[in-house]
Amino acid sequence: MSHRSINPTKRLVVWLLAVFVLVGCSDSAKEQLVGFDGSTMGTSYSLRWVAKNDRQVAEIQQAVEERLALINQQMSTYIPESEISRFNALRSGEMPVSAELANLIQRSQSLSQQTGGAFDITVGPLVNLWGFGPEGRIVSAPSSERIESLGTRVGYQKLGVSQNPPLLTKATNLQVDLSAIAKGYAVDQLASLLVGKGINNYLVEIGGELKLSGNKPNGESWKIAIEAPLTTERVVQHVLPITNIAMATSGDYRNYFEENGVRYSHTIEPLTGAPIKHALVSVTVLHISCADADALATALMVMGDKKGVEFAKRHDLAAYFLIKAQEGAEFESVATANFDALLKK
Ligand code: ADP
Ligand code: MG
């Protein structure tokens, strides 16, 4: 464990050092960084990889766009006719789905078990009630009666999934929200797509969730930074010398609304049905799988600064927490031993 004190931040973003510059090379046989950017899942994405030339870029871009369209058609609650939206519209019963969707839901369900229900994809009705879902924003907090009335429709144990054949079932009018794992899942999918094209030195990023492998051209390391931007200047909080790993961050600073000075975050505590309330500002998780990193970052965010740090240590997770300090406007950072160990490699 390490403790560090840092400056106050309004917003903490993960940014990619030096990957925004496509390096041009005069010698065409030399390795260069190629790639492209786009938007998906309400955010931006970028791919970079090492190649001798940019001949493969257009073909890969098309394959990536097709893969993202497929994932959204399976998993997006923002597309009314997607598989998940059609399942959500059912009052009860079962529905055959794609193997990919059944797989990701199975994985989500075991992550719910592992995290004692902190991660729970059946929070859909609550996410909508609090104005963070496809039904749009709200300006004031809902009543406790309305929150309680949704209780019977939330709880991962009420959602059934089987693989052969791929099928989802629900005993009650529940709604699934994959927002806390879908970006990570898509990063894993795009990384596999690159590997399938023989590419082993890459960086794939969707909305701050990312996976990297190998090195930049000429054996230089990828440099991933956790940034602490002040209002007046941009400050790199932490440059992470990592590779062959995925990383995901959850925070209460990007997506929230404020009423009477109270901040309501988009991360919902499934047991209370309300946005989390604690001193944790953000959690970054390193993991082999970006889907797992994504879900675990959300789960640790729900658990909060005390339980989350304890859980991460007990389960040997590689996690980095930014916590509001008691006095003043200072923040404290806590990294687990496994997080620090991955940095040294
Ligand atoms: P981000 O989208 O900023 O990367 P997360 O990965 O933490 O953040 O996902 C947050 C989203 O996940 C919320 O907007 C909501 O749709 C959904 N969500 C909120 N609380 C939970 C929870 N306890 N378990 C699973 N999903 C959640
Ligand atoms: Mg997440």
Tab-separated table of C-alpha atoms and ligand atoms in Angstrom:
chain	number	residue	atom	x	y	z
A	1	MET	CA	0.000	0.000	0.000
A	2	SER	CA	1.195	3.490	-0.660
A	3	HIS	CA	-0.319	6.801	0.359
A	4	ARG	CA	0.220	10.001	-1.542
A	5	SER	CA	-1.274	13.413	-1.232
A	6	ILE	CA	-2.302	15.340	-4.313
A	7	ASN	CA	-3.831	18.605	-5.333
A	8	PRO	CA	-7.590	19.169	-5.464
A	9	THR	CA	-9.205	18.144	-8.703
A	10	LYS	CA	-12.562	18.966	-10.194
A	11	ARG	CA	-12.346	16.124	-12.598
A	12	LEU	CA	-9.918	13.320	-13.045
A	13	VAL	CA	-9.412	11.920	-16.462
A	14	VAL	CA	-7.329	9.166	-17.842
A	15	TRP	CA	-5.376	10.326	-20.815
A	16	LEU	CA	-2.973	8.798	-23.139
A	17	LEU	CA	0.368	10.436	-23.368
A	18	ALA	CA	1.708	10.905	-26.833
A	19	VAL	CA	-0.719	8.589	-28.544
A	20	PHE	CA	-2.567	11.436	-30.185
A	21	VAL	CA	0.317	12.081	-32.504
A	22	LEU	CA	0.530	9.703	-35.394
A	23	VAL	CA	4.212	9.379	-35.904
A	24	GLY	CA	5.197	9.784	-39.523
A	25	CYS	CA	8.360	8.150	-40.679
A	26	SER	CA	10.476	9.146	-43.630
A	27	ASP	CA	11.822	5.608	-43.910
A	28	SER	CA	8.761	3.561	-44.857
A	29	ALA	CA	10.311	0.287	-43.669
A	30	LYS	CA	10.531	1.637	-40.155
A	31	GLU	CA	7.899	0.886	-37.544
A	32	GLN	CA	5.334	3.586	-37.030
A	33	LEU	CA	2.261	4.225	-34.961
A	34	VAL	CA	-0.949	3.999	-36.973
A	35	GLY	CA	-4.614	4.000	-35.994
A	36	PHE	CA	-7.873	5.940	-35.948
A	37	ASP	CA	-10.524	7.417	-33.653
A	38	GLY	CA	-14.296	7.285	-33.565
A	39	SER	CA	-17.304	7.487	-31.307
A	40	THR	CA	-19.389	4.745	-29.750
A	41	MET	CA	-21.412	4.090	-26.573
A	42	GLY	CA	-21.906	7.805	-25.957
A	43	THR	CA	-18.166	8.424	-25.853
A	44	SER	CA	-15.044	8.414	-28.014
A	45	TYR	CA	-12.669	5.583	-28.805
A	46	SER	CA	-9.201	5.232	-30.261
A	47	LEU	CA	-6.987	2.475	-31.591
A	48	ARG	CA	-3.226	2.695	-32.084
A	49	TRP	CA	-0.854	-0.003	-33.174
A	50	VAL	CA	2.635	-0.485	-34.529
A	51	ALA	CA	2.997	-1.231	-38.253
A	52	LYS	CA	5.467	-0.834	-41.098
A	53	ASN	CA	2.887	1.202	-43.039
A	54	ASP	CA	-0.759	2.243	-42.920
A	55	ARG	CA	-2.043	-0.201	-45.567
A	56	GLN	CA	-4.149	-2.214	-43.085
A	57	VAL	CA	-5.786	0.795	-41.423
A	58	ALA	CA	-8.894	1.134	-43.620
A	59	GLU	CA	-9.637	-2.598	-43.496
A	60	ILE	CA	-9.246	-2.701	-39.715
A	61	GLN	CA	-11.347	0.427	-39.268
A	62	GLN	CA	-14.197	-1.218	-41.155
A	63	ALA	CA	-13.924	-4.414	-39.097
A	64	VAL	CA	-13.871	-2.377	-35.861
A	65	GLU	CA	-16.923	-0.329	-36.851
A	66	GLU	CA	-18.805	-3.520	-37.729
A	67	ARG	CA	-17.855	-5.156	-34.438
A	68	LEU	CA	-18.947	-2.114	-32.422
A	69	ALA	CA	-22.258	-1.978	-34.316
A	70	LEU	CA	-22.832	-5.651	-33.477
A	71	ILE	CA	-22.009	-5.157	-29.781
A	72	ASN	CA	-24.373	-2.166	-29.580
A	73	GLN	CA	-27.118	-4.115	-31.348
A	74	GLN	CA	-26.748	-6.817	-28.700
A	75	MET	CA	-26.087	-4.776	-25.573
A	76	SER	CA	-27.122	-1.123	-25.830
A	77	THR	CA	-30.129	0.078	-23.828
A	78	TYR	CA	-30.022	3.214	-26.003
A	79	ILE	CA	-31.108	1.248	-29.098
A	80	PRO	CA	-34.809	0.364	-28.697
A	81	GLU	CA	-34.612	-2.758	-30.877
A	82	SER	CA	-31.338	-4.122	-29.447
A	83	GLU	CA	-31.452	-7.594	-27.898
A	84	ILE	CA	-31.150	-6.218	-24.377
A	85	SER	CA	-33.862	-3.578	-24.966
A	86	ARG	CA	-36.235	-6.259	-26.252
A	87	PHE	CA	-35.534	-8.372	-23.163
A	88	ASN	CA	-36.034	-5.310	-20.941
A	89	ALA	CA	-39.434	-4.677	-22.546
A	90	LEU	CA	-40.693	-8.142	-21.498
A	91	ARG	CA	-42.724	-8.133	-18.275
A	92	SER	CA	-41.608	-11.676	-17.463
A	93	GLY	CA	-40.648	-14.895	-19.224
A	94	GLU	CA	-37.707	-15.936	-21.364
A	95	MET	CA	-36.019	-14.827	-24.549
A	96	PRO	CA	-33.431	-16.504	-26.776
A	97	VAL	CA	-30.390	-14.235	-27.222
A	98	SER	CA	-26.970	-14.292	-28.904
A	99	ALA	CA	-24.257	-16.413	-27.290
A	100	GLU	CA	-22.197	-13.230	-26.737
A	101	LEU	CA	-24.939	-11.522	-24.732
A	102	ALA	CA	-25.645	-14.646	-22.650
A	103	ASN	CA	-21.900	-14.936	-21.977
A	104	LEU	CA	-21.469	-11.352	-20.816
A	105	ILE	CA	-24.563	-11.616	-18.605
A	106	GLN	CA	-23.226	-14.849	-17.106
A	107	ARG	CA	-19.956	-13.059	-16.356
A	108	SER	CA	-21.816	-10.110	-14.854
A	109	GLN	CA	-23.773	-12.467	-12.623
A	110	SER	CA	-20.613	-14.088	-11.260
A	111	LEU	CA	-19.098	-10.629	-10.689
A	112	SER	CA	-22.246	-9.779	-8.687
A	113	GLN	CA	-21.695	-12.866	-6.549
A	114	GLN	CA	-17.992	-12.094	-6.078
A	115	THR	CA	-18.703	-8.495	-5.051
A	116	GLY	CA	-21.608	-9.288	-2.739
A	117	GLY	CA	-24.044	-7.538	-5.066
A	118	ALA	CA	-22.117	-4.228	-5.278
A	119	PHE	CA	-21.971	-4.786	-9.038
A	120	ASP	CA	-25.492	-5.524	-10.237
A	121	ILE	CA	-26.681	-5.171	-13.837
A	122	THR	CA	-30.350	-5.229	-12.745
A	123	VAL	CA	-30.030	-1.627	-11.469
A	124	GLY	CA	-31.647	-0.503	-14.777
A	125	PRO	CA	-34.926	0.830	-13.265
A	126	LEU	CA	-32.961	2.747	-10.593
A	127	VAL	CA	-30.542	4.186	-13.153
A	128	ASN	CA	-33.542	5.492	-15.094
A	129	LEU	CA	-35.285	6.788	-11.965
A	130	TRP	CA	-32.161	8.781	-11.074
A	131	GLY	CA	-31.902	10.203	-14.586
A	132	PHE	CA	-28.788	8.399	-15.790
A	133	GLY	CA	-30.402	6.030	-18.289
A	134	PRO	CA	-31.989	6.151	-21.736
A	135	GLU	CA	-35.115	7.810	-20.291
A	136	GLY	CA	-33.160	11.040	-19.795
A	137	ARG	CA	-32.061	13.446	-17.094
A	138	ILE	CA	-33.856	14.659	-13.963
A	139	VAL	CA	-33.211	17.816	-11.899
A	140	SER	CA	-34.309	16.769	-8.430
A	141	ALA	CA	-33.930	13.586	-6.413
A	142	PRO	CA	-36.858	11.119	-6.516
A	143	SER	CA	-38.846	10.391	-3.330
A	144	SER	CA	-37.889	7.462	-1.104
A	145	GLU	CA	-41.309	5.909	-1.840
A	146	ARG	CA	-40.522	5.767	-5.546
A	147	ILE	CA	-37.085	4.304	-4.845
A	148	GLU	CA	-38.555	1.661	-2.527
A	149	SER	CA	-41.286	0.765	-5.008
A	150	LEU	CA	-38.589	-0.342	-7.483
A	151	GLY	CA	-37.033	-2.707	-4.929
A	152	THR	CA	-38.995	-5.724	-6.154
A	153	ARG	CA	-37.651	-5.197	-9.686
A	154	VAL	CA	-33.955	-5.012	-8.742
A	155	GLY	CA	-31.623	-7.837	-7.704
A	156	TYR	CA	-29.334	-10.005	-9.810
A	157	GLN	CA	-30.813	-13.202	-8.299
A	158	LYS	CA	-34.052	-12.436	-10.182
A	159	LEU	CA	-32.298	-12.634	-13.558
A	160	GLY	CA	-31.673	-16.059	-15.106
A	161	VAL	CA	-29.192	-16.916	-17.849
A	162	SER	CA	-28.309	-20.155	-19.618
A	163	GLN	CA	-25.818	-20.887	-22.376
A	164	ASN	CA	-27.073	-23.954	-24.268
A	165	PRO	CA	-29.118	-22.590	-25.931
A	166	PRO	CA	-28.339	-18.955	-24.997
A	167	LEU	CA	-31.386	-17.705	-23.113
A	168	LEU	CA	-32.330	-15.005	-20.594
A	169	THR	CA	-35.203	-15.353	-18.136
A	170	LYS	CA	-36.893	-13.034	-15.685
A	171	ALA	CA	-39.449	-13.735	-12.994
A	172	THR	CA	-40.307	-10.061	-12.549
A	173	ASN	CA	-40.338	-6.878	-14.632
A	174	LEU	CA	-36.598	-6.260	-14.272
A	175	GLN	CA	-34.327	-4.298	-16.591
A	176	VAL	CA	-30.693	-4.986	-17.357
A	177	ASP	CA	-28.131	-2.174	-17.723
A	178	LEU	CA	-24.725	-3.214	-19.050
A	179	SER	CA	-23.192	0.297	-18.985
A	180	ALA	CA	-20.687	-0.586	-16.252
A	181	ILE	CA	-19.143	-3.508	-18.184
A	182	ALA	CA	-19.942	-3.014	-21.902
A	183	LYS	CA	-17.124	-0.570	-22.662
A	184	GLY	CA	-14.585	-2.916	-21.072
A	185	TYR	CA	-16.070	-5.857	-22.960
A	186	ALA	CA	-15.852	-3.939	-26.245
A	187	VAL	CA	-12.191	-3.033	-25.552
A	188	ASP	CA	-11.428	-6.768	-25.103
A	189	GLN	CA	-13.249	-7.552	-28.348
A	190	LEU	CA	-11.352	-4.917	-30.354
A	191	ALA	CA	-8.035	-6.033	-28.869
A	192	SER	CA	-8.777	-9.638	-29.949
A	193	LEU	CA	-9.678	-8.353	-33.382
A	194	LEU	CA	-6.230	-6.709	-33.681
A	195	VAL	CA	-4.478	-9.857	-32.418
A	196	GLY	CA	-6.420	-11.826	-35.045
A	197	LYS	CA	-4.825	-9.563	-37.686
A	198	GLY	CA	-1.368	-10.395	-36.377
A	199	ILE	CA	-0.993	-7.160	-34.388
A	200	ASN	CA	0.646	-7.522	-30.985
A	201	ASN	CA	1.751	-3.977	-30.174
A	202	TYR	CA	-1.411	-1.965	-29.625
A	203	LEU	CA	-3.468	0.363	-27.477
A	204	VAL	CA	-7.272	0.169	-27.592
A	205	GLU	CA	-9.313	2.703	-25.634
A	206	ILE	CA	-13.054	3.401	-25.261
A	207	GLY	CA	-14.070	6.271	-22.972
A	208	GLY	CA	-11.016	5.878	-20.750
A	209	GLU	CA	-11.227	2.061	-20.424
A	210	LEU	CA	-8.247	0.579	-22.235
A	211	LYS	CA	-6.065	-2.382	-23.038
A	212	LEU	CA	-2.465	-2.329	-24.152
A	213	SER	CA	0.039	-4.836	-25.381
A	214	GLY	CA	3.726	-4.816	-26.250
A	215	ASN	CA	5.397	-1.511	-27.008
A	216	LYS	CA	5.278	1.609	-29.146
A	217	PRO	CA	7.629	1.821	-32.165
A	218	ASN	CA	11.324	1.247	-31.435
A	219	GLY	CA	10.553	-0.626	-28.220
A	220	GLU	CA	9.421	2.518	-26.427
A	221	SER	CA	6.904	1.936	-23.633
A	222	TRP	CA	3.261	2.968	-23.863
A	223	LYS	CA	2.700	5.775	-21.385
A	224	ILE	CA	-0.688	5.888	-19.712
A	225	ALA	CA	-1.371	8.690	-17.294
A	226	ILE	CA	-3.906	9.269	-14.593
A	227	GLU	CA	-4.303	13.004	-14.782
A	228	ALA	CA	-5.347	15.443	-12.090
A	229	PRO	CA	-6.345	18.571	-14.046
A	230	LEU	CA	-6.552	21.705	-11.927
A	231	THR	CA	-8.770	24.568	-13.054
A	232	THR	CA	-5.694	26.506	-14.095
A	233	GLU	CA	-3.350	23.832	-15.396
A	234	ARG	CA	-3.166	20.164	-16.361
A	235	VAL	CA	-1.152	18.067	-13.975
A	236	VAL	CA	-0.193	14.477	-14.540
A	237	GLN	CA	-0.908	12.696	-11.299
A	238	HIS	CA	0.653	9.428	-12.187
A	239	VAL	CA	2.374	8.047	-15.269
A	240	LEU	CA	1.809	4.310	-15.315
A	241	PRO	CA	4.582	2.250	-16.909
A	242	ILE	CA	2.342	-0.695	-17.782
A	243	THR	CA	1.793	-3.056	-20.683
A	244	ASN	CA	0.040	-6.361	-21.519
A	245	ILE	CA	-2.820	-5.344	-19.251
A	246	ALA	CA	-6.222	-3.651	-19.265
A	247	MET	CA	-7.230	-0.661	-17.154
A	248	ALA	CA	-10.605	0.829	-16.206
A	249	THR	CA	-11.615	3.797	-14.066
A	250	SER	CA	-14.891	4.609	-12.308
A	251	GLY	CA	-15.532	7.977	-10.731
A	252	ASP	CA	-18.174	10.278	-9.311
A	253	TYR	CA	-16.818	13.343	-11.132
A	254	ARG	CA	-17.882	12.777	-14.728
A	255	ASN	CA	-21.559	11.913	-14.615
A	256	TYR	CA	-23.742	13.438	-11.875
A	257	PHE	CA	-26.327	16.105	-11.101
A	258	GLU	CA	-26.418	18.556	-8.214
A	259	GLU	CA	-29.411	19.677	-6.155
A	260	ASN	CA	-29.104	22.010	-3.147
A	261	GLY	CA	-25.363	21.472	-3.059
A	262	VAL	CA	-25.713	17.670	-2.968
A	263	ARG	CA	-24.019	15.712	-5.710
A	264	TYR	CA	-25.876	12.661	-7.046
A	265	SER	CA	-23.543	10.305	-8.893
A	266	HIS	CA	-24.460	7.812	-11.629
A	267	THR	CA	-23.110	4.935	-9.556
A	268	ILE	CA	-26.012	3.337	-7.687
A	269	GLU	CA	-25.726	1.399	-4.441
A	270	PRO	CA	-28.071	-1.521	-5.274
A	271	LEU	CA	-29.020	-2.146	-1.624
A	272	THR	CA	-30.260	1.392	-0.902
A	273	GLY	CA	-31.365	2.182	-4.467
A	274	ALA	CA	-29.611	5.562	-4.230
A	275	PRO	CA	-26.389	7.052	-5.620
A	276	ILE	CA	-23.274	6.295	-3.590
A	277	LYS	CA	-22.370	8.702	-0.783
A	278	HIS	CA	-18.814	8.485	0.451
A	279	ALA	CA	-15.366	9.970	0.189
A	280	LEU	CA	-14.193	7.921	-2.786
A	281	VAL	CA	-13.546	10.079	-5.845
A	282	SER	CA	-12.369	7.418	-8.282
A	283	VAL	CA	-11.075	3.876	-8.597
A	284	THR	CA	-8.718	2.571	-11.277
A	285	VAL	CA	-8.356	-1.203	-11.715
A	286	LEU	CA	-5.711	-3.097	-13.702
A	287	HIS	CA	-6.724	-6.568	-14.881
A	288	ILE	CA	-6.028	-8.996	-17.730
A	289	SER	CA	-9.630	-8.547	-18.857
A	290	CYS	CA	-10.966	-5.038	-19.500
A	291	ALA	CA	-14.551	-6.240	-18.891
A	292	ASP	CA	-13.531	-7.417	-15.407
A	293	ALA	CA	-11.530	-4.230	-14.758
A	294	ASP	CA	-14.568	-2.152	-15.775
A	295	ALA	CA	-17.034	-4.070	-13.579
A	296	LEU	CA	-14.636	-4.256	-10.623
A	297	ALA	CA	-13.926	-0.508	-10.766
A	298	THR	CA	-17.682	0.110	-10.532
A	299	ALA	CA	-18.057	-2.440	-7.702
A	300	LEU	CA	-15.204	-0.873	-5.682
A	301	MET	CA	-16.742	2.555	-6.271
A	302	VAL	CA	-20.005	1.239	-4.766
A	303	MET	CA	-18.176	-0.283	-1.781
A	304	GLY	CA	-16.537	3.045	-0.968
A	305	ASP	CA	-13.200	4.089	0.478
A	306	LYS	CA	-13.096	1.690	3.436
A	307	LYS	CA	-14.832	-1.480	2.219
A	308	GLY	CA	-13.513	-1.024	-1.313
A	309	VAL	CA	-9.861	-0.802	-0.254
A	310	GLU	CA	-10.346	-3.774	2.088
A	311	PHE	CA	-12.028	-5.834	-0.641
A	312	ALA	CA	-9.312	-5.013	-3.206
A	313	LYS	CA	-6.578	-6.074	-0.775
A	314	ARG	CA	-8.356	-9.270	0.290
A	315	HIS	CA	-8.934	-10.305	-3.335
A	316	ASP	CA	-5.427	-9.323	-4.507
A	317	LEU	CA	-6.799	-6.794	-6.991
A	318	ALA	CA	-4.547	-4.200	-8.604
A	319	ALA	CA	-6.469	-1.045	-7.677
A	320	TYR	CA	-5.757	2.668	-7.186
A	321	PHE	CA	-8.161	4.796	-5.136
A	322	LEU	CA	-8.498	8.580	-4.974
A	323	ILE	CA	-10.149	9.560	-1.707
A	324	LYS	CA	-11.276	12.953	-0.410
A	325	ALA	CA	-9.223	13.680	2.675
A	326	GLN	CA	-10.939	14.653	5.940
A	327	GLU	CA	-9.591	18.187	6.271
A	328	GLY	CA	-9.330	20.792	3.573
A	329	ALA	CA	-9.665	20.100	-0.095
A	330	GLU	CA	-6.826	17.613	-0.334
A	331	PHE	CA	-7.117	14.161	-1.826
A	332	GLU	CA	-5.296	11.058	-0.778
A	333	SER	CA	-4.386	8.184	-3.068
A	334	VAL	CA	-4.180	4.549	-2.027
A	335	ALA	CA	-2.697	1.827	-4.236
A	336	THR	CA	-2.851	-1.888	-3.429
A	337	ALA	CA	0.388	-3.893	-3.394
A	338	ASN	CA	-0.592	-5.585	-6.661
A	339	PHE	CA	-1.153	-2.239	-8.368
A	340	ASP	CA	2.324	-1.066	-7.349
A	341	ALA	CA	3.818	-4.422	-8.357
A	342	LEU	CA	2.423	-4.136	-11.893
A	343	LEU	CA	3.962	-0.668	-12.258
A	344	LYS	CA	7.459	-1.873	-11.559
A	345	LYS	CA	7.556	-4.382	-14.392
B	1	ADP	P1	-18.406	4.994	-16.619
B	1	ADP	O1	-19.611	4.754	-17.483
B	1	ADP	O2	-18.224	6.423	-16.239
B	1	ADP	O3	-17.158	4.337	-17.102
B	1	ADP	P2	-19.007	2.865	-14.781
B	1	ADP	O4	-18.252	1.852	-15.527
B	1	ADP	O5	-18.848	2.874	-13.300
B	1	ADP	O6	-18.716	4.332	-15.232
B	1	ADP	O7	-20.544	2.635	-15.128
B	1	ADP	C1	-21.557	3.398	-14.525
B	1	ADP	C2	-22.887	3.063	-15.144
B	1	ADP	O8	-23.249	1.729	-14.773
B	1	ADP	C3	-24.024	3.940	-14.644
B	1	ADP	O9	-24.231	5.041	-15.478
B	1	ADP	C4	-25.206	2.993	-14.672
B	1	ADP	O10	-25.752	2.927	-15.964
B	1	ADP	C5	-24.591	1.647	-14.337
B	1	ADP	N1	-24.541	1.363	-12.895
B	1	ADP	C6	-24.731	2.214	-11.842
B	1	ADP	N2	-24.575	1.590	-10.673
B	1	ADP	C7	-24.278	0.294	-10.969
B	1	ADP	C8	-24.021	-0.864	-10.161
B	1	ADP	N3	-24.035	-0.817	-8.824
B	1	ADP	N4	-23.755	-2.030	-10.808
B	1	ADP	C9	-23.743	-2.091	-12.161
B	1	ADP	N5	-23.992	-1.048	-12.959
B	1	ADP	C10	-24.255	0.142	-12.381
B	2	MG	MG	-17.424	0.097	-14.926
